[in-house]
Amino acid sequence: MRQVTVLGSCGAFPEPGRACSGFAVDWNGYRLVLGLGYATLPRLLTHWPDGAVDAVVITHEHPDHCVDLHGLFRMRFYGRPGGPRLPLYCPPGVLDRLSGLEPDVDLHTVFELHPLPGSYRVGPFDLTGLPLPHFVPNAGIRLQADGIALAYSGDTGPTPALAELGRGADLFIVEATDRDGETSRPTRNLLTSTEAGRWARRAGARRLMLTHFWPGNDREAAVAAAQVDFGGAVLAAEEELTLMLGTPDSGCACRRGARA
């Protein structure tokens, strides 16, 4: 079983019934979590009730991408003290920020930090973290195994590095914040859905999933805008949506409510 399940799809803060950025990747039983923003941990535990994940990857230190990592820390620190440390791949600022929530405990007692950007062998994956422009250091993530690539932008402004990150990916998950006035800002740190489609096309990705929707935005309109430039299959990240990775027919590769 090779699949990715959406834990959360909102940017900034969650909408009712939704969560912020997070994805659960199951690759033949190897469990990797990609992002743990607001309200993602309870959703993760509905799939993996024991919280037994093999690795966690966080793109950057903004709380809508990492704050529930602190809940996972407490689950391991208080629920299973003394266990093996959990490999954590992230920019160093992630633990620096979370340590403010728990200043009397060293988060390194639970997490084994592997700093991003960088390249690592993580279970079955070759993991590459590429620096992408954002308000804080952000690493776009590329996971590759058996010739299949899953790529995720985290939060980013427009940059040619996106074409490298998503090159030939089976699934390219790209933020499409569509925040008002974004394209007129002097420094770009977020994308529009149109830009997400454009960069996914330049990357030659097979499928595009939009995520990090600004609360209240029209998701169907975002998908339509991305499709104009991308030309291939475009999906909106929706909580509990599961996509099979490496399947030949993308039209039969998704379902809701599946347990990872």
CSV table of C-alpha atoms in Angstrom, one decimal:
chain,number,residue,atom,x,y,z
A,1,MET,CA,0.0,0.0,0.0
A,2,ARG,CA,1.4,3.3,-1.1
A,3,GLN,CA,-0.8,6.3,-0.3
A,4,VAL,CA,-1.1,9.8,1.1
A,5,THR,CA,-4.0,10.9,3.2
A,6,VAL,CA,-4.9,14.6,3.8
A,7,LEU,CA,-5.0,15.5,7.5
A,8,GLY,CA,-5.5,19.2,6.9
A,9,SER,CA,-5.8,21.7,4.0
A,10,CYS,CA,-6.2,25.2,5.5
A,11,GLY,CA,-3.7,28.0,5.6
A,12,ALA,CA,-3.3,30.4,8.6
A,13,PHE,CA,-6.1,28.9,10.8
A,14,PRO,CA,-8.6,26.0,10.4
A,15,GLU,CA,-12.1,26.4,9.1
A,16,PRO,CA,-14.9,24.6,10.9
A,17,GLY,CA,-14.5,20.8,10.5
A,18,ARG,CA,-11.1,21.2,8.9
A,19,ALA,CA,-7.5,21.4,9.9
A,20,CYS,CA,-4.3,23.2,8.8
A,21,SER,CA,-1.5,21.7,6.8
A,22,GLY,CA,-0.7,18.0,7.2
A,23,PHE,CA,-0.4,14.7,5.3
A,24,ALA,CA,0.0,11.1,6.4
A,25,VAL,CA,2.2,9.0,4.0
A,26,ASP,CA,2.0,5.2,4.2
A,27,TRP,CA,4.5,3.4,2.0
A,28,ASN,CA,4.1,-0.3,2.5
A,29,GLY,CA,3.7,0.1,6.2
A,30,TYR,CA,6.4,2.8,6.7
A,31,ARG,CA,4.6,5.8,8.3
A,32,LEU,CA,5.7,9.3,7.6
A,33,VAL,CA,4.0,12.5,8.6
A,34,LEU,CA,4.4,15.6,6.4
A,35,GLY,CA,3.3,18.7,8.3
A,36,LEU,CA,1.4,18.9,11.6
A,37,GLY,CA,-0.5,22.1,11.7
A,38,TYR,CA,-3.5,23.1,13.9
A,39,ALA,CA,-6.0,20.2,14.5
A,40,THR,CA,-4.0,17.6,12.5
A,41,LEU,CA,-2.9,15.4,15.4
A,42,PRO,CA,-6.4,14.2,16.3
A,43,ARG,CA,-7.0,13.3,12.6
A,44,LEU,CA,-3.6,11.5,12.5
A,45,LEU,CA,-4.6,9.4,15.6
A,46,THR,CA,-7.9,8.3,13.9
A,47,HIS,CA,-5.6,6.6,11.3
A,48,TRP,CA,-2.8,5.5,13.6
A,49,PRO,CA,-4.3,5.4,17.1
A,50,ASP,CA,-1.0,4.5,18.8
A,51,GLY,CA,0.7,7.5,17.3
A,52,ALA,CA,3.5,5.1,16.1
A,53,VAL,CA,5.0,7.0,13.2
A,54,ASP,CA,8.4,6.3,11.8
A,55,ALA,CA,9.4,9.9,10.8
A,56,VAL,CA,8.1,13.4,10.8
A,57,VAL,CA,8.9,16.1,8.2
A,58,ILE,CA,8.1,19.7,8.8
A,59,THR,CA,8.6,22.4,6.1
A,60,HIS,CA,8.9,25.4,8.4
A,61,GLU,CA,8.1,26.9,11.8
A,62,HIS,CA,4.8,28.7,11.2
A,63,PRO,CA,2.2,27.1,13.6
A,64,ASP,CA,-0.2,26.3,10.9
A,65,HIS,CA,2.4,23.8,9.8
A,66,CYS,CA,4.0,22.6,13.0
A,67,VAL,CA,2.1,23.3,16.2
A,68,ASP,CA,0.6,19.8,16.6
A,69,LEU,CA,4.1,18.5,16.7
A,70,HIS,CA,4.1,19.6,20.3
A,71,GLY,CA,1.1,17.4,21.0
A,72,LEU,CA,2.9,14.5,19.5
A,73,PHE,CA,5.9,15.4,21.7
A,74,ARG,CA,3.7,15.2,24.8
A,75,MET,CA,2.1,12.0,23.7
A,76,ARG,CA,5.5,10.4,23.5
A,77,PHE,CA,7.1,12.2,26.5
A,78,TYR,CA,4.4,11.4,29.0
A,79,GLY,CA,2.7,8.4,27.4
A,80,ARG,CA,5.8,6.4,26.4
A,81,PRO,CA,8.7,7.8,28.3
A,82,GLY,CA,12.1,6.5,27.5
A,83,GLY,CA,11.3,5.2,24.1
A,84,PRO,CA,13.5,5.6,21.0
A,85,ARG,CA,13.7,9.1,19.6
A,86,LEU,CA,11.6,10.0,16.6
A,87,PRO,CA,13.4,11.1,13.5
A,88,LEU,CA,12.4,14.7,12.8
A,89,TYR,CA,13.4,16.5,9.5
A,90,CYS,CA,12.8,20.2,9.6
A,91,PRO,CA,14.5,23.6,9.7
A,92,PRO,CA,16.1,24.2,13.2
A,93,GLY,CA,13.6,27.0,13.8
A,94,VAL,CA,10.8,24.5,14.3
A,95,LEU,CA,12.1,23.2,17.6
A,96,ASP,CA,13.2,26.6,18.6
A,97,ARG,CA,9.7,27.9,18.3
A,98,LEU,CA,8.0,24.9,20.0
A,99,SER,CA,10.5,25.0,22.9
A,100,GLY,CA,8.7,28.2,24.0
A,101,LEU,CA,5.7,26.0,24.8
A,102,GLU,CA,7.7,23.6,27.0
A,103,PRO,CA,10.8,25.6,28.3
A,104,ASP,CA,11.4,23.2,31.2
A,105,VAL,CA,11.8,20.1,29.0
A,106,ASP,CA,14.3,19.4,26.2
A,107,LEU,CA,12.4,18.5,23.0
A,108,HIS,CA,15.5,16.6,21.8
A,109,THR,CA,14.7,13.9,24.4
A,110,VAL,CA,11.8,12.8,22.1
A,111,PHE,CA,13.0,14.1,18.6
A,112,GLU,CA,16.2,13.2,16.7
A,113,LEU,CA,16.7,16.4,14.7
A,114,HIS,CA,17.9,16.2,11.1
A,115,PRO,CA,18.1,19.8,9.8
A,116,LEU,CA,16.6,20.9,6.5
A,117,PRO,CA,17.4,21.9,3.8
A,118,GLY,CA,19.4,18.7,3.0
A,119,SER,CA,19.2,15.2,1.7
A,120,TYR,CA,18.7,12.0,3.7
A,121,ARG,CA,17.7,8.4,3.4
A,122,VAL,CA,14.5,8.0,5.3
A,123,GLY,CA,13.1,4.5,5.5
A,124,PRO,CA,12.3,3.6,1.8
A,125,PHE,CA,12.6,7.2,0.7
A,126,ASP,CA,15.3,9.4,-0.7
A,127,LEU,CA,14.3,12.7,1.0
A,128,THR,CA,15.4,16.0,-0.4
A,129,GLY,CA,14.6,19.4,1.2
A,130,LEU,CA,15.1,22.4,-1.1
A,131,PRO,CA,15.0,26.0,0.2
A,132,LEU,CA,12.0,27.9,-1.1
A,133,PRO,CA,11.2,31.6,-0.4
A,134,HIS,CA,8.9,32.3,2.5
A,135,PHE,CA,8.7,34.7,5.5
A,136,VAL,CA,10.8,32.2,7.5
A,137,PRO,CA,13.2,29.4,6.3
A,138,ASN,CA,11.1,26.9,4.4
A,139,ALA,CA,12.1,23.6,2.8
A,140,GLY,CA,10.1,22.1,0.0
A,141,ILE,CA,10.1,18.3,0.3
A,142,ARG,CA,10.6,15.6,-2.3
A,143,LEU,CA,10.2,12.0,-1.4
A,144,GLN,CA,11.3,9.4,-3.9
A,145,ALA,CA,11.1,5.6,-3.8
A,146,ASP,CA,11.0,2.9,-6.6
A,147,GLY,CA,11.0,5.6,-9.2
A,148,ILE,CA,7.9,7.3,-7.8
A,149,ALA,CA,8.1,10.9,-6.4
A,150,LEU,CA,5.9,12.8,-4.1
A,151,ALA,CA,6.7,16.5,-3.8
A,152,TYR,CA,5.3,19.2,-1.4
A,153,SER,CA,6.0,22.9,-1.6
A,154,GLY,CA,5.2,23.9,2.0
A,155,ASP,CA,4.7,27.7,1.7
A,156,THR,CA,6.5,29.5,-1.0
A,157,GLY,CA,6.7,32.3,-3.4
A,158,PRO,CA,7.2,31.8,-7.1
A,159,THR,CA,10.7,30.4,-7.9
A,160,PRO,CA,12.3,28.2,-10.5
A,161,ALA,CA,13.2,25.8,-7.7
A,162,LEU,CA,9.6,24.6,-7.7
A,163,ALA,CA,10.2,23.0,-11.2
A,164,GLU,CA,13.1,21.1,-9.7
A,165,LEU,CA,11.2,20.1,-6.6
A,166,GLY,CA,8.3,18.6,-8.5
A,167,ARG,CA,10.2,17.3,-11.5
A,168,GLY,CA,8.2,14.4,-12.9
A,169,ALA,CA,6.4,13.8,-9.6
A,170,ASP,CA,3.5,11.4,-9.5
A,171,LEU,CA,1.8,13.9,-7.1
A,172,PHE,CA,2.9,17.5,-6.6
A,173,ILE,CA,1.2,19.1,-3.5
A,174,VAL,CA,1.4,22.9,-3.9
A,175,GLU,CA,0.1,25.7,-1.7
A,176,ALA,CA,-2.5,27.9,-3.4
A,177,THR,CA,-3.1,30.5,-0.7
A,178,ASP,CA,-4.7,33.0,-3.1
A,179,ARG,CA,-4.5,35.7,-0.5
A,180,ASP,CA,-5.9,39.1,-1.6
A,181,GLY,CA,-3.3,41.4,-3.1
A,182,GLU,CA,-0.7,38.6,-3.2
A,183,THR,CA,0.5,39.2,-6.8
A,184,SER,CA,1.1,42.9,-6.1
A,185,ARG,CA,3.4,42.4,-3.1
A,186,PRO,CA,7.0,43.6,-3.6
A,187,THR,CA,8.3,40.4,-2.1
A,188,ARG,CA,6.5,37.1,-2.9
A,189,ASN,CA,6.2,34.5,-0.2
A,190,LEU,CA,3.0,32.7,-1.2
A,191,LEU,CA,1.4,31.4,-4.4
A,192,THR,CA,-1.9,31.8,-6.2
A,193,SER,CA,-3.7,28.8,-7.6
A,194,THR,CA,-2.9,29.9,-11.2
A,195,GLU,CA,0.8,30.0,-10.3
A,196,ALA,CA,0.6,26.6,-8.6
A,197,GLY,CA,-0.7,25.2,-11.9
A,198,ARG,CA,2.0,27.0,-13.9
A,199,TRP,CA,4.8,25.6,-11.8
A,200,ALA,CA,3.4,22.1,-11.7
A,201,ARG,CA,3.3,22.1,-15.5
A,202,ARG,CA,6.9,23.3,-15.7
A,203,ALA,CA,7.8,20.5,-13.3
A,204,GLY,CA,6.1,17.9,-15.6
A,205,ALA,CA,4.2,16.6,-12.6
A,206,ARG,CA,1.5,14.0,-13.4
A,207,ARG,CA,-1.0,15.2,-10.8
A,208,LEU,CA,-1.4,18.4,-8.9
A,209,MET,CA,-3.0,18.8,-5.5
A,210,LEU,CA,-3.8,22.3,-4.2
A,211,THR,CA,-3.6,23.0,-0.5
A,212,HIS,CA,-3.1,25.7,2.1
A,213,PHE,CA,-6.4,27.4,1.2
A,214,TRP,CA,-7.0,30.8,2.8
A,215,PRO,CA,-10.1,30.3,5.0
A,216,GLY,CA,-13.2,31.3,3.1
A,217,ASN,CA,-11.7,31.0,-0.4
A,218,ASP,CA,-13.6,29.2,-3.2
A,219,ARG,CA,-11.8,25.9,-3.6
A,220,GLU,CA,-13.6,25.0,-6.9
A,221,ALA,CA,-12.5,28.3,-8.4
A,222,ALA,CA,-8.9,27.6,-7.3
A,223,VAL,CA,-9.0,24.2,-9.0
A,224,ALA,CA,-10.4,25.7,-12.2
A,225,ALA,CA,-7.7,28.4,-12.2
A,226,ALA,CA,-4.9,25.9,-11.7
A,227,GLN,CA,-6.3,23.6,-14.5
A,228,VAL,CA,-6.0,26.4,-17.1
A,229,ASP,CA,-2.2,26.4,-16.8
A,230,PHE,CA,-1.5,22.9,-15.6
A,231,GLY,CA,-3.6,21.0,-18.2
A,232,GLY,CA,-3.6,17.7,-16.2
A,233,ALA,CA,-5.5,16.3,-13.2
A,234,VAL,CA,-5.9,18.9,-10.4
A,235,LEU,CA,-7.4,18.1,-7.0
A,236,ALA,CA,-8.2,20.2,-4.0
A,237,ALA,CA,-6.8,18.8,-0.7
A,238,GLU,CA,-9.8,17.7,1.4
A,239,GLU,CA,-9.6,16.3,4.9
A,240,GLU,CA,-9.7,12.4,4.8
A,241,LEU,CA,-9.0,12.3,1.0
A,242,THR,CA,-6.6,9.4,0.3
A,243,LEU,CA,-4.6,9.2,-2.9
A,244,MET,CA,-2.8,6.0,-4.1
A,245,LEU,CA,0.7,6.7,-5.3
A,246,GLY,CA,2.1,5.3,-8.5
A,247,THR,CA,-1.2,4.1,-9.9
A,248,PRO,CA,-1.5,4.3,-13.7
A,249,ASP,CA,-5.1,5.8,-13.7
A,250,SER,CA,-5.3,8.9,-11.5
A,251,GLY,CA,-9.1,8.9,-12.0
A,252,CYS,CA,-9.3,5.7,-9.9
A,253,ALA,CA,-6.7,6.7,-7.4
A,254,CYS,CA,-8.6,8.5,-4.6
A,255,ARG,CA,-11.1,7.8,-2.0
A,256,ARG,CA,-12.4,9.3,1.2
A,257,GLY,CA,-12.5,8.0,4.7
A,258,ALA,CA,-9.9,5.3,4.1
A,259,ARG,CA,-7.7,4.3,7.0
A,260,ALA,CA,-4.0,4.7,6.2
